[in-house]
Amino acid sequence: MKSWILAVSLLITNMAMGQTIADGLHLIDRDQPSRAKQVFEGLVAASPTGENYYYLGYYHLSRRDWSAAEDAFKKGLAADPKNYLNQVGLATIKVGQNKVNDAKVDFDRILSETKYKNGDVIHRIAEAYEMFYKLGRDPEFNANNNDPAEAIRLIDLMLEKTKKGPNAEQMIVRGDAFLIKNDGGNAVSSYEQALMQDPRNVKAKVKIGTVFLRGKNYRETQSRYKEAIDLDSNYAPAHKRYGEYLIVGSQYKNASRYFRKYLEKAEATPEVTLETAKLLFLSQDYEGAMKYTDEADKKGVKDNDIFRMRGYSNVEMKNYQQGIDNLEGMVRSGVKPYFMDDLYFGKGYQGLGKDSVALTYLERAAPLDTNNNVYNIIHDIRYKQKRYNDAANAALKGIEWKQKKNQAIGSGDYFKAAMDYYFVSAYTAVTDTVNRPLIAMKADTLFAKAISINDKWPPFYLNRARNNSLIDYTKTKWLAIPFYEKFIDVVMKLREEKSTAYKEDKNHLFEAYKALGGYNLLIAKDEAKAKVYFTKALEIKTDDKEVNDYFNPAPAAAPKK
C-alpha cells in the first residue's frame, strides 16, 4: 500500500512538472477552462505554494466564481503569508463585484507595503483594473469594475521602477486599458509592443483587429484577424472575433460558419455553448441558435438568456406564439426585463397581427435600443394603420436615432417622412387653407433633403410635384411644374442608361405630360410645347377626355339669330 501511494504521488508530481503556470494561463486565454483548471489543481497538488494557489484562484476569477477564488487565495495566504499575490487576488474579487473603489484601498496598501518593487504584484493589480470590463456590455455591467487610467499608470510605473523591459502580457494589459478609454491609437501601440516581445502572440494580433473594428477600419480588421488565424488556426477567440467582423458587413452565413468553428476550437462548456447560440442568433442562423440554446440548457447552464434565445429565435423563425410563450415564461420566472425583450414581444405580436399590442412594447423599447432602430418598425405599423401623423413622428425619431449613432441618413429616410406628411396634408380638409399647405410645406422640406442625397430617383420628384399642388391651394402658382419637368428628365436619363433600378409607370408619365401640357397652354401660352406634351400624354392614354378635347375641340356654337 505504501508503495502504491508513493507511486501515485510521484505520478502527480511528474504530471505537474510537465505543465506550468504559463500553460494554464494559455488555456484560459484559449477558452479551454477545464484543461486550465486541471493544470492549476495539479500544480497545487504537487506543490501547494502561495504562487500556485494564486493562479488557481486566478482561474476561478476568470470564471467569475468568487467563492472558489476566495477559498484558493486564503489557502495561498496561509501557505505563504509573505507572498502578496493572494492579497491582490482577494482585492481583485471586489473589482469583479463592481466595488473597484473598495479594492483600490487594498491595492494601494499592498503597493505601499511592497514599495512598488514587486513587478508581478504591480502587473496583476494593473490587470485587475481592466480584466472584468467587457466591450459591448451594458453600462450597468461595467459600472465600477474598472479604472483604466490606474492600470496604465501602474504598468508604466512598473517599467520605470523595476528597470526591466515589458513582457507581452503586460503590454496587452496596457492596451486593454487604453481600449476601455477608447484610445485606439495607444491601444494598438501597446499591442504592437507586445508583438515586438513575442511575434507569435496571437492574442495581440486579435486585439489589434478589434481596435480597428471599433474604428470602422474594416480592411485592417480583416487583415489582422486573418493573420491571427493563419498564425494559429486553433486559437478559438480569433474565429469568434472574425465572425463578429463578418456580421458588421452583413455576411451572416459566413459569420455563422466562423462561430461554429469557434465552438469547435473552444471547450464546449455550457457557457460557451450558450454564447455561441447568441452569436449564431446575431448571424441570423436562428435554427443554429435554437440548437445550441437547447444544448446549453441540457448541459445545465444557469442563465436567464435561455428564455430569451428561445423567445427571440422563435419570433425570427415566425413561430410568433411560441416565441411570446417563451418570453412570458421568462417574465413569470421573475427575470429582470431588458429592452430587447420588449422589442421581441412587439415583433411577436406584430407577427400575430396584433399591432396595437405590439406598439405598446415597441414604443417602450425604441428609446432604449441602441442596436436596432425600432422607430422604423413603429413607423411601418402606423403607416399601415393610416395614422400618418404618428408615422411621421416615428420616421423623424428614426432619423434622430441615426444621428445619435453617427449613422448615415439615407434619402429613403427623408422620403418616408415626407410621404407621411404629404398624406397628412392630403387628408386635411380642403377648406383648411392654413394647416393643409403648412403641413405640405413640412413634407416639401423633407422631399428636398431626400433629393439632396439622391437626385436620380424619379419618385422623389413626382411626389414632390403632387405635394406642391397641395401647397398651391389657390391653384394659381403652378408650383408642381418644375418638379414634373425634373421627373421626366430623370426618367429619360435612366432610360438612356438602361437602368433596371427604376421600373417605369406610364400612368406617372401621363400625369406629368398632362400637367405640363396644361401649364404651357394656359400659363406659358406656348402652343407648340403644349401640343408636344399632350401628344405624349395621348400616346399613353388614348381615351383621356380632356386631352382628346384639346385635339378635337367641340365646334363653336352657332350664333343666335
XYZ file of C-alpha atoms in Angstrom:
561
model
C 0.000 0.000 0.000
C 2.812 2.399 0.870
C 4.451 1.643 -2.466
C 1.183 2.347 -4.288
C 0.709 5.710 -2.505
C 4.298 6.653 -3.299
C 3.790 5.740 -6.972
C 0.634 7.867 -7.216
C 2.399 10.807 -5.529
C 5.278 10.554 -7.971
C 2.834 10.356 -10.887
C 1.029 13.539 -9.770
C 4.352 15.305 -9.280
C 5.603 14.272 -12.708
C 2.351 15.357 -14.356
C 2.536 18.747 -12.647
C 6.176 19.168 -13.559
C 5.207 18.716 -17.188
C 2.894 21.706 -17.022
C 3.457 25.256 -15.878
C 1.546 28.331 -14.797
C 2.103 29.693 -18.302
C 0.391 26.587 -19.742
C -2.643 27.150 -17.541
C -2.879 30.841 -18.465
C -2.504 29.854 -22.115
C -5.518 27.524 -21.811
C -7.654 30.180 -20.087
C -6.891 32.543 -22.933
C -7.907 29.895 -25.483
C -11.296 29.307 -23.820
C -10.244 25.876 -22.510
C -11.268 26.292 -18.842
C -11.474 22.626 -17.780
C -7.972 21.894 -19.014
C -6.732 25.090 -17.366
C -8.317 24.057 -14.092
C -6.610 20.656 -14.281
C -3.244 22.353 -14.742
C -3.652 24.666 -11.750
C -5.113 21.981 -9.497
C -2.249 19.703 -10.493
C 0.302 22.387 -9.659
C -1.276 22.962 -6.236
C -1.434 19.219 -5.549
C 2.231 18.816 -6.470
C 3.407 21.989 -4.738
C 0.914 23.922 -2.568
C 2.791 27.212 -2.695
C 1.313 30.653 -2.351
C 2.005 31.334 -6.016
C 0.310 28.154 -7.244
C -2.741 28.866 -5.078
C -2.890 32.390 -6.505
C -3.086 31.111 -10.049
C -5.731 28.551 -9.108
C -7.699 31.473 -7.678
C -6.931 33.455 -10.819
C -8.558 30.679 -12.850
C -11.695 30.967 -10.698
C -11.672 34.752 -11.207
C -11.795 34.123 -14.956
C -14.945 32.050 -14.346
C -16.399 34.728 -12.034
C -16.612 32.104 -9.311
C -15.933 34.422 -6.394
C -16.358 31.826 -3.645
C -13.875 29.357 -5.135
C -11.442 32.179 -5.875
C -11.612 33.429 -2.298
C -11.023 29.914 -0.971
C -7.890 29.491 -3.120
C -6.480 32.903 -2.201
C -6.995 32.325 1.522
C -5.242 28.973 1.283
C -2.445 30.689 -0.601
C -2.102 33.275 2.166
C -1.949 30.544 4.779
C 0.686 28.676 2.755
C 2.859 31.775 2.263
C 1.828 34.920 4.168
C 4.733 36.850 2.642
C 3.501 36.300 -0.939
C 1.378 39.351 -1.712
C -0.246 37.885 -4.837
C -3.029 36.260 -2.835
C -3.819 39.573 -1.155
C -4.025 41.033 -4.677
C -6.393 38.194 -5.581
C -8.741 38.870 -2.654
C -8.923 42.563 -3.580
C -9.447 41.656 -7.250
C -12.652 39.845 -6.290
C -14.025 43.208 -5.168
C -13.324 44.682 -8.625
C -15.197 41.806 -10.241
C -18.092 42.502 -7.887
C -18.240 46.138 -9.087
C -16.536 47.556 -5.992
C -13.425 48.992 -7.580
C -13.095 51.832 -5.042
C -13.069 49.374 -2.155
C -10.451 47.297 -3.960
C -8.288 50.372 -4.551
C -7.832 50.846 -0.797
C -6.412 47.318 -0.583
C -4.310 47.699 -3.725
C -2.762 50.963 -2.524
C -1.845 49.361 0.796
C -0.250 46.379 -0.975
C 1.729 48.656 -3.286
C 2.912 50.703 -0.336
C 3.985 47.639 1.654
C 5.861 46.171 -1.324
C 7.400 49.604 -2.039
C 6.377 49.317 -5.701
C 9.248 46.865 -6.249
C 7.357 43.644 -6.920
C 6.744 43.506 -10.696
C 4.294 40.583 -10.522
C 2.190 42.345 -7.901
C 2.065 45.584 -9.895
C 1.229 43.672 -13.089
C -1.671 41.784 -11.528
C -3.074 44.886 -9.813
C -2.953 46.768 -13.107
C -4.689 43.844 -14.802
C -7.362 43.768 -12.115
C -8.336 47.317 -13.053
C -9.252 46.247 -16.605
C -9.852 42.467 -16.675
C -13.579 42.485 -15.852
C -14.609 45.186 -18.307
C -16.461 43.662 -21.272
C -16.625 45.556 -24.550
C -20.171 45.937 -25.781
C -21.802 45.125 -22.448
C -24.371 47.441 -20.904
C -23.177 50.276 -18.624
C -24.684 48.569 -15.583
C -22.417 45.551 -16.073
C -19.298 47.680 -16.426
C -20.147 50.155 -13.683
C -17.408 50.345 -11.034
C -15.480 47.336 -12.345
C -12.563 49.171 -13.951
C -10.085 52.019 -13.695
C -8.111 52.065 -16.955
C -6.111 55.170 -16.082
C -4.767 53.480 -12.957
C -3.955 50.327 -14.936
C -1.896 52.358 -17.424
C -0.160 54.316 -14.634
C 0.844 51.128 -12.845
C 2.240 49.363 -15.920
C 4.271 52.447 -16.809
C 5.405 52.824 -13.197
C 6.378 49.155 -13.026
C 8.603 49.530 -16.086
C 10.221 52.565 -14.509
C 10.718 51.063 -11.044
C 11.830 47.558 -11.994
C 14.119 48.741 -14.807
C 13.023 45.738 -16.818
C 11.674 45.753 -20.349
C 7.985 44.956 -20.717
C 6.760 41.467 -21.475
C 3.949 40.782 -23.929
C 1.240 40.197 -21.318
C 1.992 43.483 -19.552
C 1.684 45.369 -22.833
C -1.611 43.628 -23.531
C -2.913 44.805 -20.152
C -1.838 48.329 -21.097
C -3.524 48.037 -24.499
C -6.749 46.753 -22.943
C -6.809 49.734 -20.602
C -6.410 52.162 -23.491
C -9.196 50.331 -25.342
C -11.537 50.920 -22.388
C -10.646 54.602 -22.691
C -11.493 54.368 -26.398
C -7.938 55.452 -27.221
C -7.365 53.201 -30.207
C -4.005 54.670 -31.200
C -2.318 53.965 -27.871
C -4.077 50.600 -27.599
C -2.626 49.471 -30.944
C 0.793 50.849 -29.971
C 0.736 48.758 -26.781
C -0.374 45.602 -28.587
C 2.346 46.120 -31.189
C 4.900 46.398 -28.381
C 3.585 43.044 -27.147
C 4.259 41.602 -30.605
C 7.791 43.019 -30.525
C 8.383 40.967 -27.375
C 6.556 37.918 -28.742
C 5.982 37.967 -32.533
C 3.788 34.854 -32.350
C 1.422 36.329 -29.742
C -1.854 35.603 -31.488
C -3.864 37.326 -28.746
C -2.180 40.654 -29.505
C -2.953 40.298 -33.210
C -6.635 39.630 -32.481
C -6.824 42.602 -30.139
C -5.344 44.908 -32.789
C -8.060 43.682 -35.151
C -10.689 44.507 -32.522
C -9.370 48.063 -32.221
C -9.617 48.521 -35.984
C -13.133 47.076 -35.976
C -14.219 49.632 -33.375
C -12.639 52.334 -35.536
C -14.506 51.009 -38.623
C -11.249 50.355 -40.442
C -12.586 47.148 -41.929
C -9.686 46.418 -44.258
C -7.193 46.389 -41.367
C -9.663 44.485 -39.196
C -9.911 41.670 -41.714
C -6.166 41.650 -42.305
C -5.302 41.326 -38.599
C -7.900 38.644 -37.908
C -6.746 36.619 -40.902
C -3.137 36.963 -39.786
C -4.139 35.615 -36.373
C -5.995 32.626 -37.824
C -3.116 31.876 -40.221
C -0.686 32.052 -37.295
C -2.753 29.729 -35.092
C -5.928 28.245 -36.551
C -6.722 26.606 -33.187
C -6.953 29.932 -31.343
C -10.705 29.974 -30.669
C -11.177 33.717 -29.932
C -9.845 34.598 -33.411
C -12.712 32.714 -35.045
C -15.251 34.402 -32.789
C -13.899 37.875 -33.487
C -13.707 37.251 -37.211
C -17.359 36.180 -37.152
C -18.262 39.427 -35.388
C -16.438 41.363 -38.118
C -18.420 39.491 -40.786
C -21.696 40.408 -39.072
C -20.811 44.099 -39.364
C -20.502 43.545 -43.123
C -23.833 41.647 -43.165
C -22.030 38.450 -44.236
C -24.301 36.438 -41.986
C -23.869 32.982 -43.499
C -20.085 33.248 -43.398
C -20.228 34.645 -39.850
C -22.251 31.633 -38.768
C -19.527 29.366 -40.158
C -16.848 31.070 -38.057
C -18.967 30.992 -34.904
C -19.408 27.255 -35.348
C -15.637 26.959 -35.780
C -15.242 28.875 -32.524
C -17.257 26.223 -30.713
C -15.119 23.510 -32.322
C -11.889 25.136 -31.138
C -13.059 26.277 -27.696
C -14.155 23.945 -24.941
C -17.891 23.417 -25.347
C -18.763 24.360 -21.784
C -22.397 25.228 -21.070
C -21.459 28.916 -21.028
C -19.517 28.793 -24.313
C -22.317 26.789 -25.943
C -24.853 29.442 -24.950
C -22.522 32.229 -26.073
C -22.216 30.504 -29.454
C -26.009 30.327 -29.638
C -26.137 34.093 -29.097
C -23.513 34.682 -31.784
C -25.412 32.461 -34.219
C -28.539 34.462 -33.464
C -26.667 37.654 -34.393
C -25.587 35.997 -37.640
C -29.267 35.254 -38.384
C -28.685 31.498 -38.039
C -31.791 31.102 -35.919
C -32.013 27.337 -36.219
C -28.409 27.054 -35.046
C -29.163 29.457 -32.204
C -32.058 27.247 -31.076
C -29.969 24.073 -31.375
C -27.142 25.361 -29.209
C -29.507 27.022 -26.749
C -31.123 23.621 -26.196
C -27.667 22.018 -25.832
C -26.606 24.637 -23.282
C -29.822 24.018 -21.358
C -29.206 20.257 -21.333
C -25.678 20.896 -20.058
C -27.189 22.721 -17.093
C -26.243 26.321 -17.845
C -27.774 28.760 -15.388
C -28.569 31.800 -17.491
C -31.778 33.742 -17.972
C -30.838 34.202 -21.610
C -32.045 30.636 -22.245
C -35.575 32.089 -22.196
C -34.520 34.989 -24.367
C -32.718 32.962 -27.008
C -35.703 30.664 -27.432
C -38.120 33.564 -27.478
C -36.112 35.718 -29.877
C -35.226 32.837 -32.216
C -38.801 31.594 -32.423
C -40.035 35.075 -33.280
C -37.412 35.401 -36.023
C -38.417 31.963 -37.374
C -42.026 33.232 -37.460
C -43.130 30.910 -34.649
C -44.664 34.004 -33.111
C -46.903 32.478 -30.450
C -44.187 30.079 -29.325
C -41.738 32.963 -29.048
C -44.191 35.005 -26.991
C -44.832 31.995 -24.747
C -41.069 31.663 -24.118
C -40.777 35.342 -23.219
C -43.844 35.237 -20.986
C -42.319 32.250 -19.185
C -39.263 34.408 -18.562
C -41.394 37.206 -17.112
C -43.251 34.779 -14.859
C -39.960 33.432 -13.513
C -39.042 36.941 -12.332
C -36.189 37.635 -14.764
C -35.202 41.300 -14.821
C -36.637 42.820 -18.040
C -34.390 44.073 -20.821
C -35.367 46.411 -23.660
C -34.727 43.675 -26.240
C -37.499 41.683 -24.561
C -39.938 44.467 -25.400
C -38.645 44.532 -28.980
C -39.321 40.829 -29.440
C -42.653 40.927 -27.655
C -43.510 43.678 -30.122
C -42.268 41.722 -33.141
C -44.155 38.653 -31.948
C -47.470 40.449 -31.556
C -46.914 42.236 -34.855
C -46.443 38.822 -36.486
C -49.741 37.691 -34.971
C -51.444 40.760 -36.457
C -51.990 42.361 -33.040
C -50.496 45.710 -33.993
C -51.943 47.719 -31.109
C -50.453 45.342 -28.539
C -47.181 45.289 -30.487
C -46.927 49.077 -30.363
C -47.145 49.081 -26.572
C -43.944 47.068 -26.402
C -42.155 48.671 -29.353
C -42.656 52.224 -28.124
C -41.188 51.194 -24.778
C -38.162 49.570 -26.434
C -37.411 52.277 -29.018
C -35.757 54.947 -26.798
C -33.547 52.343 -25.064
C -32.452 50.211 -28.003
C -29.045 51.332 -29.237
C -28.657 48.403 -31.643
C -31.938 48.442 -33.550
C -33.806 51.406 -34.965
C -37.165 50.317 -33.573
C -38.752 53.544 -34.812
C -38.729 52.059 -38.314
C -40.986 49.214 -37.170
C -43.261 51.653 -35.352
C -43.416 53.773 -38.499
C -44.472 50.868 -40.692
C -47.267 49.854 -38.312
C -48.555 53.419 -38.040
C -48.379 53.833 -41.824
C -50.354 50.613 -42.319
C -52.934 51.935 -39.853
C -53.087 55.155 -41.933
C -52.118 57.133 -38.847
C -49.831 59.250 -40.962
C -49.010 61.927 -38.414
C -47.886 59.283 -35.903
C -45.952 57.597 -38.713
C -44.188 60.878 -39.497
C -43.213 61.319 -35.837
C -41.758 57.806 -35.808
C -39.853 58.447 -39.051
C -38.315 61.640 -37.648
C -37.355 59.874 -34.416
C -35.761 57.177 -36.547
C -33.642 59.893 -38.207
C -32.682 61.305 -34.791
C -31.704 57.782 -33.685
C -29.347 57.516 -36.652
C -27.870 60.943 -35.944
C -27.080 59.957 -32.344
C -25.397 56.797 -33.621
C -23.465 58.788 -36.255
C -25.057 56.644 -38.939
C -25.583 57.894 -42.466
C -29.106 59.153 -43.106
C -30.336 57.894 -46.447
C -32.593 59.597 -48.960
C -35.209 56.967 -48.149
C -35.307 58.082 -44.507
C -36.326 61.604 -45.520
C -38.635 60.389 -48.300
C -40.541 58.193 -45.858
C -41.222 61.121 -43.511
C -42.052 63.366 -46.482
C -44.690 60.932 -47.740
C -46.203 60.713 -44.258
C -46.678 64.488 -44.122
C -47.915 64.515 -47.707
C -50.729 62.153 -46.719
C -51.479 64.142 -43.553
C -51.884 67.224 -45.758
C -53.914 65.377 -48.396
C -56.360 64.129 -45.764
C -56.698 67.560 -44.167
C -59.902 69.309 -45.244
C -59.531 71.402 -48.411
C -61.294 74.216 -46.616
C -58.464 74.364 -44.035
C -56.299 76.748 -46.050
C -53.912 77.278 -43.128
C -52.915 73.796 -41.918
C -53.216 71.924 -45.224
C -50.490 73.937 -47.028
C -48.361 74.278 -43.846
C -48.183 70.511 -43.440
C -47.394 70.126 -47.141
C -44.538 72.590 -46.700
C -43.088 70.322 -43.989
C -43.232 67.491 -46.490
C -41.586 69.668 -49.156
C -38.589 70.339 -46.903
C -38.134 66.601 -46.430
C -38.519 65.868 -50.155
C -35.771 68.439 -50.782
C -33.468 66.664 -48.289
C -34.108 63.323 -49.968
C -33.240 64.822 -53.370
C -30.083 66.454 -51.988
C -28.822 62.950 -51.157
C -30.061 61.206 -54.311
C -31.077 63.382 -57.255
C -31.540 60.461 -59.638
C -34.634 58.814 -58.206
C -37.848 59.768 -60.113
C -40.412 59.121 -57.328
C -38.866 61.932 -55.270
C -39.742 64.494 -57.968
C -43.147 63.041 -58.824
C -44.343 63.094 -55.236
C -42.803 66.485 -54.589
C -44.812 67.770 -57.561
C -48.016 66.327 -56.117
C -47.166 67.744 -52.698
C -46.607 71.220 -54.178
C -50.082 71.041 -55.654
C -51.322 70.909 -52.039
C -49.199 73.923 -51.110
C -50.623 75.760 -54.112
C -54.136 75.642 -52.646
C -55.370 78.523 -54.836
C -54.277 76.586 -57.949
C -52.748 79.757 -59.374
C -48.995 79.368 -58.783
C -48.397 76.098 -60.621
C -45.747 75.121 -58.040
C -45.718 71.494 -59.187
C -44.476 72.237 -62.716
C -40.674 72.350 -62.112
C -40.838 69.005 -60.335
C -42.891 67.341 -63.087
C -40.271 68.585 -65.559
C -37.447 67.182 -63.434
C -39.331 63.904 -63.014
C -39.469 63.430 -66.777
C -35.814 64.418 -67.210
C -34.628 61.868 -64.660
C -36.822 59.106 -66.114
C -35.416 59.763 -69.586
C -31.828 59.712 -68.277
C -32.401 56.378 -66.578
C -33.971 55.094 -69.779
C -30.860 56.140 -71.720
C -28.643 54.431 -69.183
C -30.810 51.294 -69.485
C -31.133 51.264 -65.705
C -33.181 48.446 -64.215
C -33.291 50.007 -60.744
C -36.385 52.054 -61.547
C -39.470 50.462 -63.050
C -41.338 52.987 -65.172
C -45.048 53.520 -64.614
C -46.686 55.002 -67.708
C -49.514 56.419 -65.595
C -46.961 58.595 -63.790
C -45.544 59.842 -67.075
C -49.085 60.568 -68.305
C -49.735 62.625 -65.173
C -46.608 64.711 -65.752
C -47.177 65.199 -69.512
C -50.772 66.288 -68.995
C -49.836 68.753 -66.215
C -47.075 70.268 -68.367
C -49.370 70.450 -71.391
C -51.956 72.350 -69.394
C -49.371 74.742 -67.975
C -47.905 75.574 -71.381
C -51.352 76.003 -72.902
C -52.891 78.191 -70.212
C -49.999 79.982 -68.496
C -46.861 79.945 -70.659
C -49.001 80.415 -73.792
C -46.604 78.126 -75.669
C -48.920 76.267 -78.037
C -46.080 74.261 -79.607
C -44.868 72.879 -76.260
C -48.406 72.217 -75.107
C -49.032 70.156 -78.232
C -45.853 68.108 -77.693
C -46.792 67.247 -74.111
C -50.436 66.497 -74.919
C -49.332 64.276 -77.806
C -47.107 62.245 -75.473
C -49.929 62.035 -72.938
C -52.337 60.802 -75.611
C -49.903 58.069 -76.639
C -50.205 56.661 -73.124
C -53.957 57.176 -72.593
C -55.830 57.438 -75.840
C -59.185 57.753 -74.113
C -58.472 60.718 -71.819
C -61.344 63.141 -72.392
C -59.506 66.393 -71.621
C -56.552 65.615 -73.867
C -58.891 64.478 -76.648
C -60.897 67.680 -76.267
C -57.683 69.639 -76.820
C -57.040 67.881 -80.133
C -60.693 67.729 -81.124
C -62.363 70.815 -79.754
C -66.126 70.924 -79.927
C -67.392 73.079 -82.808
C -68.263 76.583 -81.831
C -71.926 77.090 -81.113
C -73.901 78.651 -83.979
C -74.645 82.321 -83.388
C -78.132 83.059 -82.208
C -80.409 84.745 -84.685
